[in-house]
PDB file of C-alpha atoms in Angstrom:
ATOM      1  CA  MET A  14      -7.930 -55.558 -31.284  1.00 45.00           C
ATOM      2  CA  VAL A  15      -5.203 -53.328 -30.905  1.00 48.00           C
ATOM      3  CA  ALA A  16      -4.314 -52.031 -27.474  1.00 49.00           C
ATOM      4  CA  VAL A  17      -3.707 -48.148 -26.594  1.00 49.00           C
ATOM      5  CA  THR A  18      -1.726 -47.263 -24.396  1.00 50.00           C
ATOM      6  CA  THR A  19      -0.745 -43.720 -22.685  1.00 50.00           C
ATOM      7  CA  ASN A  20       1.665 -42.350 -20.555  1.00 52.00           C
ATOM      8  CA  VAL A  21       0.074 -40.432 -17.303  1.00 50.00           C
ATOM      9  CA  GLY A  22       1.786 -39.009 -14.559  1.00 50.00           C
ATOM     10  CA  ARG A  23       0.688 -39.312 -11.343  1.00 50.00           C
ATOM     11  CA  ASN A  24      -1.103 -36.121 -11.172  1.00 50.00           C
ATOM     12  CA  GLY A  25      -3.253 -36.912 -14.258  1.00 51.00           C
ATOM     13  CA  THR A  26      -1.079 -35.502 -16.711  1.00 51.00           C
ATOM     14  CA  GLU A  27       1.028 -36.297 -19.386  1.00 57.00           C
ATOM     15  CA  PRO A  28       4.875 -36.297 -19.111  1.00 59.00           C
ATOM     16  CA  GLY A  29       5.425 -33.378 -21.644  1.00 62.00           C
ATOM     17  CA  ALA A  30       2.797 -31.190 -20.027  1.00 65.00           C
ATOM     18  CA  ALA A  31       4.226 -31.890 -16.635  1.00 69.00           C
ATOM     19  CA  ASN A  32       7.574 -30.791 -18.409  1.00 70.00           C
ATOM     20  CA  ILE A  33       6.071 -27.665 -19.517  1.00 73.00           C
ATOM     21  CA  LEU A  34       4.421 -26.979 -16.030  1.00 73.00           C
ATOM     22  CA  LYS A  35       7.731 -27.265 -14.580  1.00 75.00           C
ATOM     23  CA  LEU A  36       9.684 -25.486 -16.912  1.00 77.00           C
ATOM     24  CA  GLY A  37       7.147 -22.359 -16.361  1.00 75.00           C
ATOM     25  CA  ARG A  38       7.382 -22.558 -12.667  1.00 80.00           C
ATOM     26  CA  ALA A  39      11.045 -22.530 -12.823  1.00 81.00           C
ATOM     27  CA  PHE A  40      10.860 -19.370 -14.958  1.00 81.00           C
ATOM     28  CA  ARG A  41       8.660 -17.595 -12.803  1.00 83.00           C
ATOM     29  CA  TYR A  42      10.902 -18.450 -10.034  1.00 84.00           C
ATOM     30  CA  GLY A  43      13.649 -17.320 -11.923  1.00 86.00           C
ATOM     31  CA  ILE A  44      12.048 -14.103 -12.828  1.00 88.00           C
ATOM     32  CA  LEU A  45      11.187 -13.432  -9.338  1.00 83.00           C
ATOM     33  CA  GLY A  46      14.506 -14.104  -8.175  1.00 87.00           C
ATOM     34  CA  LEU A  47      16.189 -11.703 -10.581  1.00 88.00           C
ATOM     35  CA  VAL A  48      13.647  -9.185  -9.458  1.00 85.00           C
ATOM     36  CA  GLY A  49      14.559 -10.034  -5.470  1.00 82.00           C
ATOM     37  CA  VAL A  50      18.312  -9.384  -6.285  1.00 86.00           C
ATOM     38  CA  PHE A  51      17.580  -6.195  -8.202  1.00 86.00           C
ATOM     39  CA  PHE A  52      16.271  -4.842  -5.095  1.00 82.00           C
ATOM     40  CA  ILE A  53      18.156  -6.340  -2.306  1.00 87.00           C
ATOM     41  CA  ILE A  54      21.477  -5.716  -3.833  1.00 88.00           C
ATOM     42  CA  PRO A  55      21.337  -1.841  -3.400  1.00 86.00           C
ATOM     43  CA  ILE A  56      19.566  -2.238   0.025  1.00 85.00           C
ATOM     44  CA  LEU A  57      22.516  -4.560   1.366  1.00 87.00           C
ATOM     45  CA  ALA A  58      24.928  -2.405  -0.078  1.00 87.00           C
ATOM     46  CA  SER A  59      23.345   0.741   1.445  1.00 85.00           C
ATOM     47  CA  ALA A  60      23.419  -0.853   4.955  1.00 85.00           C
ATOM     48  CA  ARG A  61      26.847  -1.973   4.773  1.00 86.00           C
ATOM     49  CA  PHE A  62      27.986   1.719   3.752  1.00 86.00           C
ATOM     50  CA  SER A  63      25.880   3.147   6.796  1.00 83.00           C
ATOM     51  CA  PHE A  64      27.922   0.832   9.168  1.00 85.00           C
ATOM     52  CA  LEU A  65      31.191   1.813   7.837  1.00 81.00           C
ATOM     53  CA  GLY A  66      33.568   4.063   9.792  1.00 74.00           C
ATOM     54  CA  ASN A  67      37.370   5.051   9.309  1.00 73.00           C
ATOM     55  CA  ASN A  68      39.536   2.443   7.797  1.00 73.00           C
ATOM     56  CA  ASN A  69      36.437   0.563   6.622  1.00 75.00           C
ATOM     57  CA  THR A  70      35.643  -0.522  10.411  1.00 80.00           C
ATOM     58  CA  ILE A  71      32.096  -1.601  11.474  1.00 83.00           C
ATOM     59  CA  THR A  72      30.646   0.863  13.620  1.00 84.00           C
ATOM     60  CA  ILE A  73      27.107   2.105  14.493  1.00 84.00           C
ATOM     61  CA  SER A  74      27.982   5.934  15.120  1.00 84.00           C
ATOM     62  CA  ALA A  75      26.199   7.019  12.142  1.00 84.00           C
ATOM     63  CA  TYR A  76      22.971   5.916  13.671  1.00 86.00           C
ATOM     64  CA  THR A  77      23.952   6.926  17.238  1.00 87.00           C
ATOM     65  CA  GLN A  78      24.542  10.463  15.901  1.00 86.00           C
ATOM     66  CA  LEU A  79      21.127  10.629  14.446  1.00 86.00           C
ATOM     67  CA  PHE A  80      19.381   9.168  17.044  1.00 88.00           C
ATOM     68  CA  SER A  81      21.089  11.616  19.412  1.00 88.00           C
ATOM     69  CA  THR A  82      19.839  14.748  17.117  1.00 87.00           C
ATOM     70  CA  GLN A  83      16.701  16.430  18.358  1.00 90.00           C
ATOM     71  CA  GLN A  84      15.868  17.456  14.596  1.00 89.00           C
ATOM     72  CA  PHE A  85      15.956  13.860  13.513  1.00 88.00           C
ATOM     73  CA  TRP A  86      13.144  13.111  16.063  1.00 91.00           C
ATOM     74  CA  SER A  87      11.034  16.261  15.689  1.00 92.00           C
ATOM     75  CA  THR A  88      11.195  15.862  11.501  1.00 91.00           C
ATOM     76  CA  LEU A  89      10.131  12.241  11.856  1.00 89.00           C
ATOM     77  CA  PHE A  90       7.310  12.853  14.377  1.00 92.00           C
ATOM     78  CA  LEU A  91       6.317  15.828  11.838  1.00 92.00           C
ATOM     79  CA  SER A  92       6.211  13.535   8.974  1.00 91.00           C
ATOM     80  CA  VAL A  93       4.416  10.859  11.087  1.00 90.00           C
ATOM     81  CA  LYS A  94       1.649  13.164  11.801  1.00 92.00           C
ATOM     82  CA  ILE A  95       1.431  14.403   8.282  1.00 93.00           C
ATOM     83  CA  GLY A  96       1.352  10.883   6.820  1.00 91.00           C
ATOM     84  CA  LEU A  97      -1.569  10.052   9.399  1.00 92.00           C
ATOM     85  CA  GLY A  98      -3.490  13.175   8.528  1.00 93.00           C
ATOM     86  CA  THR A  99      -3.074  12.575   4.926  1.00 94.00           C
ATOM     87  CA  VAL A 100      -4.561   8.860   5.620  1.00 92.00           C
ATOM     88  CA  LEU A 101      -7.432   9.952   7.333  1.00 94.00           C
ATOM     89  CA  LEU A 102      -8.379  12.959   4.799  1.00 94.00           C
ATOM     90  CA  THR A 103      -7.670  10.514   1.862  1.00 93.00           C
ATOM     91  CA  LEU A 104      -9.864   7.708   3.454  1.00 92.00           C
ATOM     92  CA  ALA A 105     -12.508  10.304   4.172  1.00 93.00           C
ATOM     93  CA  LEU A 106     -12.483  11.287   0.361  1.00 92.00           C
ATOM     94  CA  LEU A 107     -12.374   8.027  -1.375  1.00 92.00           C
ATOM     95  CA  ILE A 108     -14.797   5.942   0.662  1.00 90.00           C
ATOM     96  CA  PRO A 109     -17.776   7.981  -0.236  1.00 91.00           C
ATOM     97  CA  THR A 110     -16.810   9.022  -3.541  1.00 92.00           C
ATOM     98  CA  VAL A 111     -15.592   5.683  -5.165  1.00 91.00           C
ATOM     99  CA  ILE A 112     -18.575   3.832  -3.726  1.00 91.00           C
ATOM    100  CA  TRP A 113     -20.804   6.692  -4.934  1.00 92.00           C
ATOM    101  CA  ILE A 114     -19.295   6.394  -8.467  1.00 92.00           C
ATOM    102  CA  HIS A 115     -19.772   2.677  -8.754  1.00 89.00           C
ATOM    103  CA  LEU A 116     -23.444   2.737  -7.329  1.00 88.00           C
ATOM    104  CA  ARG A 117     -24.923   5.695  -9.115  1.00 89.00           C
ATOM    105  CA  ILE A 118     -22.568   6.569 -11.765  1.00 89.00           C
ATOM    106  CA  PRO A 119     -21.006   3.471 -13.175  1.00 86.00           C
ATOM    107  CA  LYS A 120     -20.532   4.892 -16.764  1.00 88.00           C
ATOM    108  CA  LEU A 121     -18.074   7.761 -15.386  1.00 88.00           C
ATOM    109  CA  LYS A 122     -15.494   5.473 -13.906  1.00 87.00           C
ATOM    110  CA  ARG A 123     -13.143   5.811 -16.374  1.00 89.00           C
ATOM    111  CA  VAL A 124     -13.687   9.650 -16.561  1.00 90.00           C
ATOM    112  CA  PHE A 125     -12.588   9.826 -12.747  1.00 89.00           C
ATOM    113  CA  GLU A 126      -9.636   7.311 -13.078  1.00 89.00           C
ATOM    114  CA  SER A 127      -8.176   9.739 -15.669  1.00 89.00           C
ATOM    115  CA  ILE A 128      -8.819  12.570 -13.263  1.00 90.00           C
ATOM    116  CA  SER A 129      -7.104  10.782 -10.544  1.00 88.00           C
ATOM    117  CA  LEU A 130      -4.134  10.539 -12.809  1.00 89.00           C
ATOM    118  CA  LEU A 131      -3.705  13.989 -13.332  1.00 88.00           C
ATOM    119  CA  PRO A 132      -1.079  14.543 -10.523  1.00 88.00           C
ATOM    120  CA  LEU A 133       1.056  12.140 -12.511  1.00 87.00           C
ATOM    121  CA  VAL A 134       1.251  14.385 -15.397  1.00 88.00           C
ATOM    122  CA  ILE A 135       1.083  17.657 -13.918  1.00 85.00           C
ATOM    123  CA  PRO A 136       4.549  18.656 -12.132  1.00 84.00           C
ATOM    124  CA  SER A 137       4.289  18.714  -8.324  1.00 79.00           C
ATOM    125  CA  VAL A 138       5.410  22.584  -8.504  1.00 82.00           C
ATOM    126  CA  VAL A 139       2.370  23.500 -10.502  1.00 85.00           C
ATOM    127  CA  VAL A 140      -0.078  21.262  -8.237  1.00 80.00           C
ATOM    128  CA  THR A 141       1.830  23.113  -5.166  1.00 79.00           C
ATOM    129  CA  LEU A 142       1.105  26.672  -6.303  1.00 81.00           C
ATOM    130  CA  GLY A 143      -2.314  25.625  -7.675  1.00 81.00           C
ATOM    131  CA  VAL A 144      -3.266  24.270  -4.296  1.00 77.00           C
ATOM    132  CA  THR A 145      -1.708  26.930  -2.377  1.00 77.00           C
ATOM    133  CA  THR A 146      -3.700  29.772  -4.407  1.00 80.00           C
ATOM    134  CA  SER A 147      -6.976  27.819  -4.181  1.00 78.00           C
ATOM    135  CA  PHE A 148      -6.703  27.525  -0.470  1.00 74.00           C
ATOM    136  CA  LYS A 149      -5.490  31.195   0.204  1.00 76.00           C
ATOM    137  CA  GLY A 150      -8.526  32.350   1.858  1.00 74.00           C
ATOM    138  CA  LEU A 151      -8.660  29.643   4.438  1.00 73.00           C
ATOM    139  CA  PRO A 152      -7.660  30.510   7.964  1.00 75.00           C
ATOM    140  CA  ASN A 153      -3.888  30.847   8.816  1.00 73.00           C
ATOM    141  CA  ILE A 154      -4.239  27.719  11.352  1.00 75.00           C
ATOM    142  CA  ILE A 155      -4.179  25.963   8.056  1.00 76.00           C
ATOM    143  CA  MET A 156      -1.938  27.909   5.664  1.00 75.00           C
ATOM    144  CA  GLY A 157       0.779  28.456   7.890  1.00 76.00           C
ATOM    145  CA  THR A 158       0.870  24.796   9.616  1.00 83.00           C
ATOM    146  CA  PRO A 159       1.459  21.230   8.288  1.00 87.00           C
ATOM    147  CA  VAL A 160      -2.333  21.069   7.478  1.00 87.00           C
ATOM    148  CA  ILE A 161      -1.688  22.609   4.208  1.00 87.00           C
ATOM    149  CA  LEU A 162       1.093  19.870   3.402  1.00 89.00           C
ATOM    150  CA  ALA A 163      -1.338  17.137   4.237  1.00 90.00           C
ATOM    151  CA  LEU A 164      -3.967  18.722   1.798  1.00 88.00           C
ATOM    152  CA  GLU A 165      -1.408  18.827  -0.663  1.00 88.00           C
ATOM    153  CA  TYR A 166      -0.479  15.247  -0.086  1.00 92.00           C
ATOM    154  CA  VAL A 167      -3.741  14.053  -0.418  1.00 91.00           C
ATOM    155  CA  ILE A 168      -4.155  15.475  -4.283  1.00 89.00           C
ATOM    156  CA  LEU A 169      -0.551  14.265  -4.717  1.00 90.00           C
ATOM    157  CA  ALA A 170      -1.156  10.772  -3.700  1.00 91.00           C
ATOM    158  CA  LEU A 171      -4.429  10.184  -5.440  1.00 91.00           C
ATOM    159  CA  PRO A 172      -3.132   8.271  -8.187  1.00 90.00           C
ATOM    160  CA  TYR A 173      -2.001   5.645  -6.078  1.00 90.00           C
ATOM    161  CA  SER A 174      -4.333   5.362  -3.292  1.00 91.00           C
ATOM    162  CA  TYR A 175      -7.572   5.998  -5.420  1.00 92.00           C
ATOM    163  CA  ARG A 176      -6.702   3.211  -8.169  1.00 90.00           C
ATOM    164  CA  THR A 177      -5.984   0.959  -5.207  1.00 89.00           C
ATOM    165  CA  PHE A 178      -9.132   1.399  -3.569  1.00 91.00           C
ATOM    166  CA  ASP A 179     -10.989   1.447  -6.753  1.00 90.00           C
ATOM    167  CA  SER A 180      -9.462  -2.012  -7.790  1.00 89.00           C
ATOM    168  CA  ALA A 181     -11.049  -3.456  -4.159  1.00 88.00           C
ATOM    169  CA  VAL A 182     -14.010  -2.053  -5.056  1.00 89.00           C
ATOM    170  CA  GLN A 183     -14.272  -3.714  -8.541  1.00 89.00           C
ATOM    171  CA  ALA A 184     -13.544  -6.952  -6.936  1.00 87.00           C
ATOM    172  CA  ILE A 185     -16.405  -7.058  -4.939  1.00 86.00           C
ATOM    173  CA  ASP A 186     -20.381  -7.089  -6.133  1.00 84.00           C
ATOM    174  CA  LEU A 187     -21.164  -3.686  -4.605  1.00 84.00           C
ATOM    175  CA  LYS A 188     -24.544  -3.234  -5.794  1.00 85.00           C
ATOM    176  CA  THR A 189     -25.489  -6.695  -4.771  1.00 86.00           C
ATOM    177  CA  LEU A 190     -24.466  -6.468  -1.257  1.00 83.00           C
ATOM    178  CA  VAL A 191     -26.150  -2.840  -0.913  1.00 84.00           C
ATOM    179  CA  ASP A 192     -29.495  -4.201  -2.329  1.00 84.00           C
ATOM    180  CA  ALA A 193     -29.249  -7.045   0.054  1.00 83.00           C
ATOM    181  CA  GLY A 194     -28.623  -4.936   3.133  1.00 82.00           C
ATOM    182  CA  GLN A 195     -31.082  -2.446   1.988  1.00 82.00           C
ATOM    183  CA  SER A 196     -33.909  -5.073   1.583  1.00 84.00           C
ATOM    184  CA  LEU A 197     -32.973  -6.283   5.203  1.00 80.00           C
ATOM    185  CA  GLY A 198     -33.722  -2.833   6.453  1.00 81.00           C
ATOM    186  CA  ALA A 199     -29.841  -1.576   6.897  1.00 77.00           C
ATOM    187  CA  GLY A 200     -29.258   1.911   6.796  1.00 81.00           C
ATOM    188  CA  TRP A 201     -26.087   3.346   4.789  1.00 82.00           C
ATOM    189  CA  SER A 202     -24.465   3.531   8.483  1.00 83.00           C
ATOM    190  CA  LYS A 203     -24.908  -0.013   9.141  1.00 83.00           C
ATOM    191  CA  LEU A 204     -24.241  -1.026   5.532  1.00 82.00           C
ATOM    192  CA  LEU A 205     -21.048   0.628   5.227  1.00 83.00           C
ATOM    193  CA  ARG A 206     -19.787  -0.418   8.854  1.00 84.00           C
ATOM    194  CA  PHE A 207     -21.132  -4.105   8.760  1.00 85.00           C
ATOM    195  CA  VAL A 208     -21.153  -4.777   5.049  1.00 83.00           C
ATOM    196  CA  VAL A 209     -19.018  -2.864   2.585  1.00 85.00           C
ATOM    197  CA  LEU A 210     -16.195  -1.612   4.560  1.00 85.00           C
ATOM    198  CA  PRO A 211     -15.174  -5.128   5.707  1.00 86.00           C
ATOM    199  CA  ASN A 212     -15.028  -6.504   2.316  1.00 86.00           C
ATOM    200  CA  LEU A 213     -13.029  -3.446   1.317  1.00 86.00           C
ATOM    201  CA  ARG A 214     -10.296  -4.037   4.298  1.00 85.00           C
ATOM    202  CA  SER A 215      -7.512  -4.766   2.037  1.00 82.00           C
ATOM    203  CA  GLY A 216      -8.018  -1.984  -0.427  1.00 86.00           C
ATOM    204  CA  LEU A 217      -8.619   0.825   2.564  1.00 88.00           C
ATOM    205  CA  LEU A 218      -5.195  -0.757   4.286  1.00 86.00           C
ATOM    206  CA  GLY A 219      -3.447  -0.712   0.788  1.00 85.00           C
ATOM    207  CA  ALA A 220      -4.543   2.958  -0.248  1.00 88.00           C
ATOM    208  CA  ALA A 221      -3.400   4.219   3.362  1.00 88.00           C
ATOM    209  CA  ILE A 222      -0.146   2.476   2.946  1.00 86.00           C
ATOM    210  CA  LEU A 223       0.539   3.984  -0.244  1.00 86.00           C
ATOM    211  CA  ALA A 224      -0.312   7.454   0.921  1.00 89.00           C
ATOM    212  CA  PHE A 225       1.398   6.975   4.273  1.00 89.00           C
ATOM    213  CA  ALA A 226       4.671   5.968   2.189  1.00 86.00           C
ATOM    214  CA  PHE A 227       4.300   8.757  -0.236  1.00 89.00           C
ATOM    215  CA  CYS A 228       4.472  11.448   2.743  1.00 88.00           C
ATOM    216  CA  LEU A 229       7.521   9.886   4.186  1.00 85.00           C
ATOM    217  CA  GLY A 230       9.353  10.240   0.859  1.00 84.00           C
ATOM    218  CA  GLU A 231       8.168  13.262  -0.624  1.00 87.00           C
ATOM    219  CA  PHE A 232      10.520  16.445  -0.616  1.00 88.00           C
ATOM    220  CA  ALA A 233       9.854  18.822  -3.438  1.00 86.00           C
ATOM    221  CA  VAL A 234       6.367  20.017  -1.817  1.00 87.00           C
ATOM    222  CA  ALA A 235       7.783  20.256   1.517  1.00 89.00           C
ATOM    223  CA  SER A 236      10.823  22.100   0.618  1.00 87.00           C
ATOM    224  CA  LEU A 237       8.732  24.778  -1.527  1.00 85.00           C
ATOM    225  CA  LEU A 238       6.428  25.464   1.411  1.00 85.00           C
ATOM    226  CA  SER A 239       9.460  25.555   3.882  1.00 84.00           C
ATOM    227  CA  PHE A 240       8.404  22.409   5.975  1.00 88.00           C
ATOM    228  CA  THR A 241      11.354  20.677   7.252  1.00 90.00           C
ATOM    229  CA  THR A 242      10.067  17.043   7.144  1.00 91.00           C
ATOM    230  CA  PHE A 243      11.763  13.984   7.274  1.00 89.00           C
ATOM    231  CA  PRO A 244      12.790  13.821   3.675  1.00 89.00           C
ATOM    232  CA  VAL A 245      14.013  17.698   3.697  1.00 90.00           C
ATOM    233  CA  PHE A 246      16.274  16.622   6.926  1.00 90.00           C
ATOM    234  CA  LEU A 247      17.702  13.669   5.101  1.00 87.00           C
ATOM    235  CA  VAL A 248      18.672  16.134   1.988  1.00 88.00           C
ATOM    236  CA  GLN A 249      20.107  18.608   4.287  1.00 88.00           C
ATOM    237  CA  VAL A 250      22.265  15.641   6.260  1.00 87.00           C
ATOM    238  CA  GLY A 251      23.150  13.991   2.856  1.00 84.00           C
ATOM    239  CA  GLN A 252      24.913  17.574   1.999  1.00 84.00           C
ATOM    240  CA  VAL A 253      27.467  16.973   5.139  1.00 84.00           C
ATOM    241  CA  ALA A 254      27.278  13.468   5.859  1.00 82.00           C
ATOM    242  CA  ALA A 255      26.861  10.667   3.457  1.00 81.00           C
ATOM    243  CA  SER A 256      26.774   7.872   5.864  1.00 83.00           C
ATOM    244  CA  GLN A 257      24.291   9.564   7.945  1.00 85.00           C
ATOM    245  CA  ALA A 258      21.904  10.211   5.127  1.00 85.00           C
ATOM    246  CA  VAL A 259      22.111   6.694   3.746  1.00 87.00           C
ATOM    247  CA  ALA A 260      21.236   5.334   7.592  1.00 87.00           C
ATOM    248  CA  LEU A 261      18.117   8.090   6.924  1.00 86.00           C
ATOM    249  CA  SER A 262      17.095   6.466   4.004  1.00 85.00           C
ATOM    250  CA  LEU A 263      17.207   3.134   5.573  1.00 87.00           C
ATOM    251  CA  ILE A 264      15.081   4.008   8.631  1.00 84.00           C
ATOM    252  CA  ALA A 265      12.481   5.437   6.034  1.00 82.00           C
ATOM    253  CA  LEU A 266      12.546   1.887   4.159  1.00 83.00           C
ATOM    254  CA  LEU A 267      11.851   0.296   7.454  1.00 82.00           C
ATOM    255  CA  PHE A 268       8.999   2.467   8.635  1.00 77.00           C
ATOM    256  CA  THR A 269       7.415   1.757   4.995  1.00 75.00           C
ATOM    257  CA  TRP A 270       7.983  -1.728   5.264  1.00 78.00           C
ATOM    258  CA  MET A 271       7.201  -2.423   8.815  1.00 76.00           C
ATOM    259  CA  PRO A 272       3.116  -1.931   8.052  1.00 69.00           C
ATOM    260  CA  LEU A 273       3.423  -3.827   5.017  1.00 70.00           C
ATOM    261  CA  ALA A 274       4.897  -6.634   7.047  1.00 73.00           C
ATOM    262  CA  VAL A 275       2.312  -6.770   9.624  1.00 69.00           C
ATOM    263  CA  ILE A 276      -0.472  -6.528   7.264  1.00 66.00           C
ATOM    264  CA  ILE A 277       0.787  -9.738   5.345  1.00 67.00           C
ATOM    265  CA  ILE A 278       1.200 -11.525   8.436  1.00 71.00           C
ATOM    266  CA  ILE A 279      -2.392 -10.646   9.529  1.00 64.00           C
ATOM    267  CA  PHE A 280      -3.940 -11.568   6.186  1.00 61.00           C
ATOM    268  CA  GLY A 281      -2.021 -14.547   5.696  1.00 57.00           C
ATOM    269  CA  GLN A 282      -3.060 -16.011   9.166  1.00 57.00           C
ATOM    270  CA  ARG A 283      -6.742 -14.819   8.587  1.00 56.00           C
ATOM    271  CA  ASN A 284      -6.750 -16.488   4.794  1.00 52.00           C
ATOM    272  CA  ALA A 285      -5.328 -19.644   6.509  1.00 52.00           C
ATOM    273  CA  SER A 286      -8.145 -19.666   9.345  1.00 53.00           C
ATOM    274  CA  SER A 287     -10.723 -19.039   6.557  1.00 49.00           C
ATOM    275  CA  LYS A 288      -9.567 -22.026   4.608  1.00 48.00           C
ATOM    276  CA  LYS A 289      -9.660 -24.153   7.929  1.00 53.00           C
ATOM    277  CA  ARG A 290     -13.033 -23.226   8.740  1.00 52.00           C
ATOM    278  CA  ALA A 291     -14.221 -23.772   4.937  1.00 45.00           C
ATOM    279  CA  VAL A 292     -12.832 -27.234   4.813  1.00 47.00           C
ATOM    280  CA  SER A 293     -14.357 -28.231   8.165  1.00 55.00           C
ATOM    281  CA  LEU A 294     -17.671 -26.876   7.607  1.00 46.00           C
ATOM    282  CA  ALA A 295     -17.463 -28.941   4.118  1.00 45.00           C
ATOM    283  CA  THR A 296     -16.157 -32.036   5.988  1.00 54.00           C
ATOM    284  CA  THR A 297     -19.384 -31.922   8.334  1.00 55.00           C
ATOM    285  CA  ILE A 298     -21.649 -31.343   5.498  1.00 47.00           C
ATOM    286  CA  ALA A 299     -20.250 -34.440   3.652  1.00 51.00           C
ATOM    287  CA  GLN A 300     -20.344 -36.446   6.686  1.00 57.00           C
ATOM    288  CA  GLU A 301     -24.281 -35.397   7.513  1.00 53.00           C
ATOM    289  CA  GLU A 302     -25.129 -36.207   3.944  1.00 49.00           C
ATOM    290  CA  THR A 303     -23.433 -39.504   4.252  1.00 57.00           C
ATOM    291  CA  THR A 304     -25.220 -40.336   7.532  1.00 59.00           C
ATOM    292  CA  GLY A 305     -28.426 -39.366   5.776  1.00 55.00           C
ATOM    293  CA  ILE A 306     -28.064 -41.665   2.884  1.00 53.00           C
ATOM    294  CA  ALA A 307     -26.668 -44.237   5.444  1.00 52.00           C
TER     295      ALA A 307
END
């Protein structure tokens, strides 16, 4: 008889396969590293430029001058208020619409996805004029206030918010969850509150953050409608003081990244705790089965 020997690694894989896995892992990390460097280097260069003063000395004068300007705080609070209003309007539009589409007319999902992408194809100037003309009959409390800007932003941010929330709905078995809840006697209010929305938390937060970030960075529509928002103030400052404009852009990035960091930390902790509960539950079940067999 001929003895057949195979070289198997510690993880049950052959050396060739293990080397391929290592190469693939190193390639992925290398690509991620290059992408990270591509984004981080301009941010670090901008931060360095914002702290440079005369004769290349390090100073925080750009930030202190901004923080002492009343227009900085007024435009920032205006953009934050418009962003929060846009988020509320966006979620109020998306939650019932997307759920209804998936439950009642799933064959038209592609049609609604194409409609949601129209603001990317149509220029923002055309969208602004169209929405302003459509809302002409509304009271002056809407037309002459930042409310009209929030309504515009709901439409312009739709390609990002709709796709994010729609992907979250597609990731769960919505019809089964709704049928199970209704079979237990739950109404729509309880279904949304205790069954559907808890499973769509990540999609809701993602859509909200994208809509809010869009409001903090949008310039054209606010300028056309003669509102001095944070991006408009940034452009005005950039015409007279470059270092302060760069400092403003970094502050805008900070306002966008802070919610993202908080959400990543919260969901990371929840995923870790849920994995621990699952492991402890499986261990308990295994112990009970072992005791029963014994």
